[in-house]
CSV table of C-alpha atoms in Angstrom, one decimal:
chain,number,residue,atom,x,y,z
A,65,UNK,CA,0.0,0.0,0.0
A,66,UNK,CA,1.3,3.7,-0.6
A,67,UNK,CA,0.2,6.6,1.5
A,68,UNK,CA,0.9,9.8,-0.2
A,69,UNK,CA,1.3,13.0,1.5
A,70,UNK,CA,0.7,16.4,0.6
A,71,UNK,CA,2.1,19.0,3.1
A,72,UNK,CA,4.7,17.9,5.4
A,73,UNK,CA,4.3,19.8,8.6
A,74,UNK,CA,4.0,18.0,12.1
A,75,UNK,CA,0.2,15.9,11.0
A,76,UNK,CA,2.4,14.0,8.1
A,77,UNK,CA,5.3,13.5,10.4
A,78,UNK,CA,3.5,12.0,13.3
A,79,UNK,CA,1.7,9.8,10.8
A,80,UNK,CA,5.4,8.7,9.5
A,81,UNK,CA,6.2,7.7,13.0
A,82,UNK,CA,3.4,5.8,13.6
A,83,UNK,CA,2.5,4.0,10.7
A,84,UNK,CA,5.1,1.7,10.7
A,85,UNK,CA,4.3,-1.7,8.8
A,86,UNK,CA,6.8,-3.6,5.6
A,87,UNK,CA,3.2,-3.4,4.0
A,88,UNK,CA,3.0,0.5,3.8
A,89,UNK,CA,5.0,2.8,1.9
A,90,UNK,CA,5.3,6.7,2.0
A,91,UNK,CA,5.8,9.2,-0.7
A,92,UNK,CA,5.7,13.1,-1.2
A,93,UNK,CA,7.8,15.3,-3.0
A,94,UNK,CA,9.4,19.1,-2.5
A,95,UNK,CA,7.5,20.4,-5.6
A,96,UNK,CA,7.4,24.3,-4.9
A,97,UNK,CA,8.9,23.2,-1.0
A,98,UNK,CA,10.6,25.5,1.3
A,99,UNK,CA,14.6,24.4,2.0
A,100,UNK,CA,13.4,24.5,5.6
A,101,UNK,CA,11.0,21.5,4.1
A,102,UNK,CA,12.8,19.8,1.9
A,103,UNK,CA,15.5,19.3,5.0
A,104,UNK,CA,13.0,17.7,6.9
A,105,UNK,CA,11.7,15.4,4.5
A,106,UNK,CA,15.1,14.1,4.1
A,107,UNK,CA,15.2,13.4,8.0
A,108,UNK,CA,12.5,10.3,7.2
A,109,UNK,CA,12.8,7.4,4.9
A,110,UNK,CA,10.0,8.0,2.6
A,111,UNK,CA,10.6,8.1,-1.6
A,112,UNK,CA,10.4,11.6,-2.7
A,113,UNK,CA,8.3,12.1,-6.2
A,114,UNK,CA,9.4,14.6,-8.9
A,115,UNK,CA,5.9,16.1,-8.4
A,116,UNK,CA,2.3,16.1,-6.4
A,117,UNK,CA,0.4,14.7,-9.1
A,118,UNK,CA,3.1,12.1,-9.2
A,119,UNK,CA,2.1,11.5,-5.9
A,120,UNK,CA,-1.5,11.7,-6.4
A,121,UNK,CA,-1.6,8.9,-9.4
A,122,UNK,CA,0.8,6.6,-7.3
A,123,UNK,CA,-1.5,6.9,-3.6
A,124,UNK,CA,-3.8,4.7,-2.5
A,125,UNK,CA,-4.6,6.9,0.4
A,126,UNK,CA,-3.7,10.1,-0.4
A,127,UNK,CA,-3.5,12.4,2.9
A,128,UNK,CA,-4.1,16.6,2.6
A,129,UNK,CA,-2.7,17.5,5.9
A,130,UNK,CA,-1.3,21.4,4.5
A,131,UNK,CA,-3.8,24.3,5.9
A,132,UNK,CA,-7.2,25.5,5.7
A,133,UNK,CA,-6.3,28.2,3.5
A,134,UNK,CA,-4.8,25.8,0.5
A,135,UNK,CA,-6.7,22.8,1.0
A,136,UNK,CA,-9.3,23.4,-1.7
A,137,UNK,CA,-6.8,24.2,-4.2
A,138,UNK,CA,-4.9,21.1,-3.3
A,139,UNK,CA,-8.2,19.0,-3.8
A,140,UNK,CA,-8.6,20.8,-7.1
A,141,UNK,CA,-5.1,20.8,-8.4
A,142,UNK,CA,-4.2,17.3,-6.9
A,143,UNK,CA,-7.1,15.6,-6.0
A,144,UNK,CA,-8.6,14.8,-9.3
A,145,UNK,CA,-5.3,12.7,-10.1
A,146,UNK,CA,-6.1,10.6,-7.3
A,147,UNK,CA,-8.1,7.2,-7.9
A,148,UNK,CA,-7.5,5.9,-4.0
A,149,UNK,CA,-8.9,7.2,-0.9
A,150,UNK,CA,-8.7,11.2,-0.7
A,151,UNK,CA,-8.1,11.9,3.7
A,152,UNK,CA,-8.6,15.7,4.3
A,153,UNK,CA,-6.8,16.4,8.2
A,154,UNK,CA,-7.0,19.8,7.5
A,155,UNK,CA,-8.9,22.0,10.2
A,156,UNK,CA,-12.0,23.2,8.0
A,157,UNK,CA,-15.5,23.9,7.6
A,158,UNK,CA,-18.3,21.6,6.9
A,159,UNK,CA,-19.0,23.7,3.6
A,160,UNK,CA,-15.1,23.5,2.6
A,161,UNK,CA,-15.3,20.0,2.5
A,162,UNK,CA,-18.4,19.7,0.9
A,163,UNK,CA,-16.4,21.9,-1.6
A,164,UNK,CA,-13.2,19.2,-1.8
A,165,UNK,CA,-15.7,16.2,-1.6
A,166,UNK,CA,-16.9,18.0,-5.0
A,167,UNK,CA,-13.4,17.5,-6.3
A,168,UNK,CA,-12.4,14.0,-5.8
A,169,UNK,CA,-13.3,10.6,-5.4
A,170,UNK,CA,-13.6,8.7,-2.2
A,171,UNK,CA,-13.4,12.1,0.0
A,172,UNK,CA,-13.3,11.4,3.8
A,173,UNK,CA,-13.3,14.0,6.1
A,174,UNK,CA,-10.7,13.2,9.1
A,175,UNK,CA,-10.1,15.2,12.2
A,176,UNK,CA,-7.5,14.6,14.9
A,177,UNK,CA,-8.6,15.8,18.3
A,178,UNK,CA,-5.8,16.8,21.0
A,179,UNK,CA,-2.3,16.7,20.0
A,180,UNK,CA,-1.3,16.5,16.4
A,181,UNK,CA,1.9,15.2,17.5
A,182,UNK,CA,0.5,12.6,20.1
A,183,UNK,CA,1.7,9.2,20.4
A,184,UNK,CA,-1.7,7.8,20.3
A,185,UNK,CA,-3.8,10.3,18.6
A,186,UNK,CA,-7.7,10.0,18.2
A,187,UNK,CA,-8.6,10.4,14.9
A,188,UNK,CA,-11.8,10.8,13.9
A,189,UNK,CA,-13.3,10.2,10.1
A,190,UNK,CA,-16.6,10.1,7.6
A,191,UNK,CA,-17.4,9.2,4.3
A,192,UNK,CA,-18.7,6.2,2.8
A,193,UNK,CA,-14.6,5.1,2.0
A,194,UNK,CA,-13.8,5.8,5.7
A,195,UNK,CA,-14.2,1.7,6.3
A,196,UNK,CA,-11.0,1.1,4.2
A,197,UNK,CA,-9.4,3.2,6.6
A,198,UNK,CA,-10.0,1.0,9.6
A,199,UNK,CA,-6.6,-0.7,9.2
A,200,UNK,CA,-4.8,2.5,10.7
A,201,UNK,CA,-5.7,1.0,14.0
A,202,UNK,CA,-2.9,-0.8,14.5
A,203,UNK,CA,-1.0,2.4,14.9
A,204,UNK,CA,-3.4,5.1,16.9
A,205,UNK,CA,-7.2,5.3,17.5
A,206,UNK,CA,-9.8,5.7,14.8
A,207,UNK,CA,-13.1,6.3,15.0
A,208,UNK,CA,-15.5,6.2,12.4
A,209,UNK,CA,-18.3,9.1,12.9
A,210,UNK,CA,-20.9,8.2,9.6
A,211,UNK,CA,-20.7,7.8,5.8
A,212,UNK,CA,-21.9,11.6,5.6
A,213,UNK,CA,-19.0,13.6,4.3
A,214,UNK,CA,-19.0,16.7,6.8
A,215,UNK,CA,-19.8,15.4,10.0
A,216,UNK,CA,-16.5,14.9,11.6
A,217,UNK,CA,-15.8,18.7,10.3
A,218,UNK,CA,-18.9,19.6,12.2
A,219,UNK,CA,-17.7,17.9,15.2
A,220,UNK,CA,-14.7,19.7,15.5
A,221,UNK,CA,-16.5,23.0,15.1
A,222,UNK,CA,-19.0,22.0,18.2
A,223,UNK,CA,-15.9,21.1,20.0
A,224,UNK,CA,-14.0,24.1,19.1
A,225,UNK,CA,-17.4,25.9,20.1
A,226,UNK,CA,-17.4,24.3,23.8
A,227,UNK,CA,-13.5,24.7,24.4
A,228,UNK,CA,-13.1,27.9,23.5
A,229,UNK,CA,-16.2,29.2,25.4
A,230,UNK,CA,-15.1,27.6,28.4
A,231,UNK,CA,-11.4,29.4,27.9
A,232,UNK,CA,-12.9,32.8,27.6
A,233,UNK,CA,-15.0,32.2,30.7
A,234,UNK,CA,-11.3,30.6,32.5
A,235,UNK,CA,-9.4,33.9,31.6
A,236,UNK,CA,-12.2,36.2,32.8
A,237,UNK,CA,-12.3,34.6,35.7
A,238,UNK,CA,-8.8,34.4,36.6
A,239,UNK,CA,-8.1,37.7,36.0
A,240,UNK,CA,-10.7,38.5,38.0
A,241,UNK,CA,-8.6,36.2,40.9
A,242,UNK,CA,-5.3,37.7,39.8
A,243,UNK,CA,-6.9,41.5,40.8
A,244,UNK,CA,-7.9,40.3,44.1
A,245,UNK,CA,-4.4,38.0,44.6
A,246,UNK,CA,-6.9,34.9,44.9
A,247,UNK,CA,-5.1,32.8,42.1
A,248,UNK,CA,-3.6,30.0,44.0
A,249,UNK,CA,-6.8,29.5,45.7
A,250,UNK,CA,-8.5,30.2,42.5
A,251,UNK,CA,-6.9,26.9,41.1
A,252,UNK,CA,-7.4,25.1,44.5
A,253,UNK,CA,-11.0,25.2,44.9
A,254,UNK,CA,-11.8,24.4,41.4
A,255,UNK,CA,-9.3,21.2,41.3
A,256,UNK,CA,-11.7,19.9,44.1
A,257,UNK,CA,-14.4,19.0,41.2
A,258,UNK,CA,-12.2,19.3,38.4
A,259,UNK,CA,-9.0,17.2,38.9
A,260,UNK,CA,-5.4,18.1,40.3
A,261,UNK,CA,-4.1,18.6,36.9
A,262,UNK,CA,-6.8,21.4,36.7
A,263,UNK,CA,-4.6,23.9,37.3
A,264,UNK,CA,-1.6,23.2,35.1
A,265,UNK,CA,-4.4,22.5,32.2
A,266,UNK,CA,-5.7,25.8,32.9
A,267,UNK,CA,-2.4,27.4,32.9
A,268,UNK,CA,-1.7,25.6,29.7
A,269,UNK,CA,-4.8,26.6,28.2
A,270,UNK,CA,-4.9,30.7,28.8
A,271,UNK,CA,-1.3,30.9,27.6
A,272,UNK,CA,-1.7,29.4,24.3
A,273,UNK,CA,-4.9,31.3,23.9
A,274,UNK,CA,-3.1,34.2,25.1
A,275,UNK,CA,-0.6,33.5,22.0
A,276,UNK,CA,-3.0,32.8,19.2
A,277,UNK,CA,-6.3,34.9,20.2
A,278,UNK,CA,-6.3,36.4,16.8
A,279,UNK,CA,-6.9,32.6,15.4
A,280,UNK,CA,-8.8,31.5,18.0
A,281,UNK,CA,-11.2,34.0,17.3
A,282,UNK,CA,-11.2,33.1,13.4
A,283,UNK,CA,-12.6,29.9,14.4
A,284,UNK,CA,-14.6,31.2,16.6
A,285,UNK,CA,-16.7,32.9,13.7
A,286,UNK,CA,-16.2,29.7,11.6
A,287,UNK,CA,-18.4,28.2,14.1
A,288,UNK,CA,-21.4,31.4,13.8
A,289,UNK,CA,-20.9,31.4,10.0
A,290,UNK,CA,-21.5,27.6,10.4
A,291,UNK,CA,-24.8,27.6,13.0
A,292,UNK,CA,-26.0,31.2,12.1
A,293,UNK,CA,-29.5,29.8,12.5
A,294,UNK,CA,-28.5,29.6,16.5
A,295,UNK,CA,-28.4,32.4,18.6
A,296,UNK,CA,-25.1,30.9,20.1
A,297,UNK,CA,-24.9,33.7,23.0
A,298,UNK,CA,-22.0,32.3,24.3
A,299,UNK,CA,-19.9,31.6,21.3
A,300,UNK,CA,-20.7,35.2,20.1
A,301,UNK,CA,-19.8,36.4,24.3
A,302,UNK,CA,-16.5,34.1,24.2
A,303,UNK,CA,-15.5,35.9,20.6
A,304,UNK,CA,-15.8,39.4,22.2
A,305,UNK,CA,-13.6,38.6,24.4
A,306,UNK,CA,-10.8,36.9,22.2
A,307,UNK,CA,-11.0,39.9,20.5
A,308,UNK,CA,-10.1,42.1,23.3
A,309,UNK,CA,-7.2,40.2,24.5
């Protein structure tokens, strides 16, 4: 079997690492690449194609893990070459993948929740090819959501909707602890509900929100663009906030 990879950030690396089997081969190739990438893709023992289409015609799964911004134009510029499986990872809307799913054949829509560089990822997929892809759990957890193309990217939405709405309601109150120099004891009464690693989660949490508000808050109104037939008064509360930060 070869697994083709478009994009070689941290998702295609990870999957490198785990995906170990004689049965399974890797390619890509540096087609329009940064140095920076080509480096890195020398750092793993995968065959390196003159081109992406090469890669597309040669895949039996062929994996789009590059950014929300490109991944339609990889579906449309790629894609079409590809007679395999077709596995989006990139974090996008329901109606962006209904847009690649338009593309290509055998589109499933993957997510992976928590770390992208986990040892054991969860990975979460639809489509009505996401079956053949049940064999990838002999390397991390898979989870098959429906044959519906567009579920799993609504599921990561609602997630992202729930996360991030709890974080805006974690800084507020914090700082709100910090002004009074309640912090520590901020942290200690919640971890008596919530776990001892509440606090170093919660740490963990504001600072990297603190770092990427500006995208946070992009996804934020992916998620009312998404559900505008909601009211979703606490998304549109928690994306004031971001905003302000």
């Amino acid at each position: 079997m070869i697994i083709g990879l478009i994009g070689f950030g941290k998702v295609s690396q990870n999957l490198v690492n785990l995906i170990k089997s004689e049965d399974i081969k890797f390619v890509t190739s540096k087609e329009s690449r940064s140095q920076s990438t080509s480096n890195v893709i020398d750092e793993f023992s995968i065959d390196v194609l003159p081109t992406f289409r090469d890669v597309a015609v040669s895949s039996d799964i062929l994996i789009s893990a590059t950014s929300p911004k490109s991944s339609v134009e990889v579906a449309k510029k790629y894609g079409k070459y590809c007679n395999g499986i077709y596995l989006d990872l990139n974090n996008i809307s329901p109606e962006t993948t209904l847009e690649i799913n338009s593309c290509v054949k055998n589109m499933v829509d993957g997510a992976i929740i928590g770390k992208i560089d986990s040892n054991n990822p969860m990975v979460y997929i639809s489509g009505k090819s996401a079956n053949n892809l049940l064999f990838l759990k002999d390397f991390f957890n898979i989870r098959i959501i429906s044959e519906n193309v567009g579920d799993v990217a609504r599921l990561k939405l609602l997630r992202s909707s729930y996360t991030k709405t709890i974080t805006a309601i974690l800084i507020e109150s914090y700082e709100i602890a910090q002004e009074h120099n309640l912090e520590d004891e901020f942290f200690d009464i919640i971890s008596l509900t919530e776990g001892d690693d509440f606090k170093d989660r919660s740490l963990s949490r504001i600072n990297n929100t603190l770092k990427s508000s500006k995208r946070k808050s992009e996804e934020l109104n992916e998620v009312i663009d998404c559900f505008n037939e909601h009211e979703l008064i606490m998304v549109k509360a928690a994306l004031d906030k971001f905003i302000l930060l």
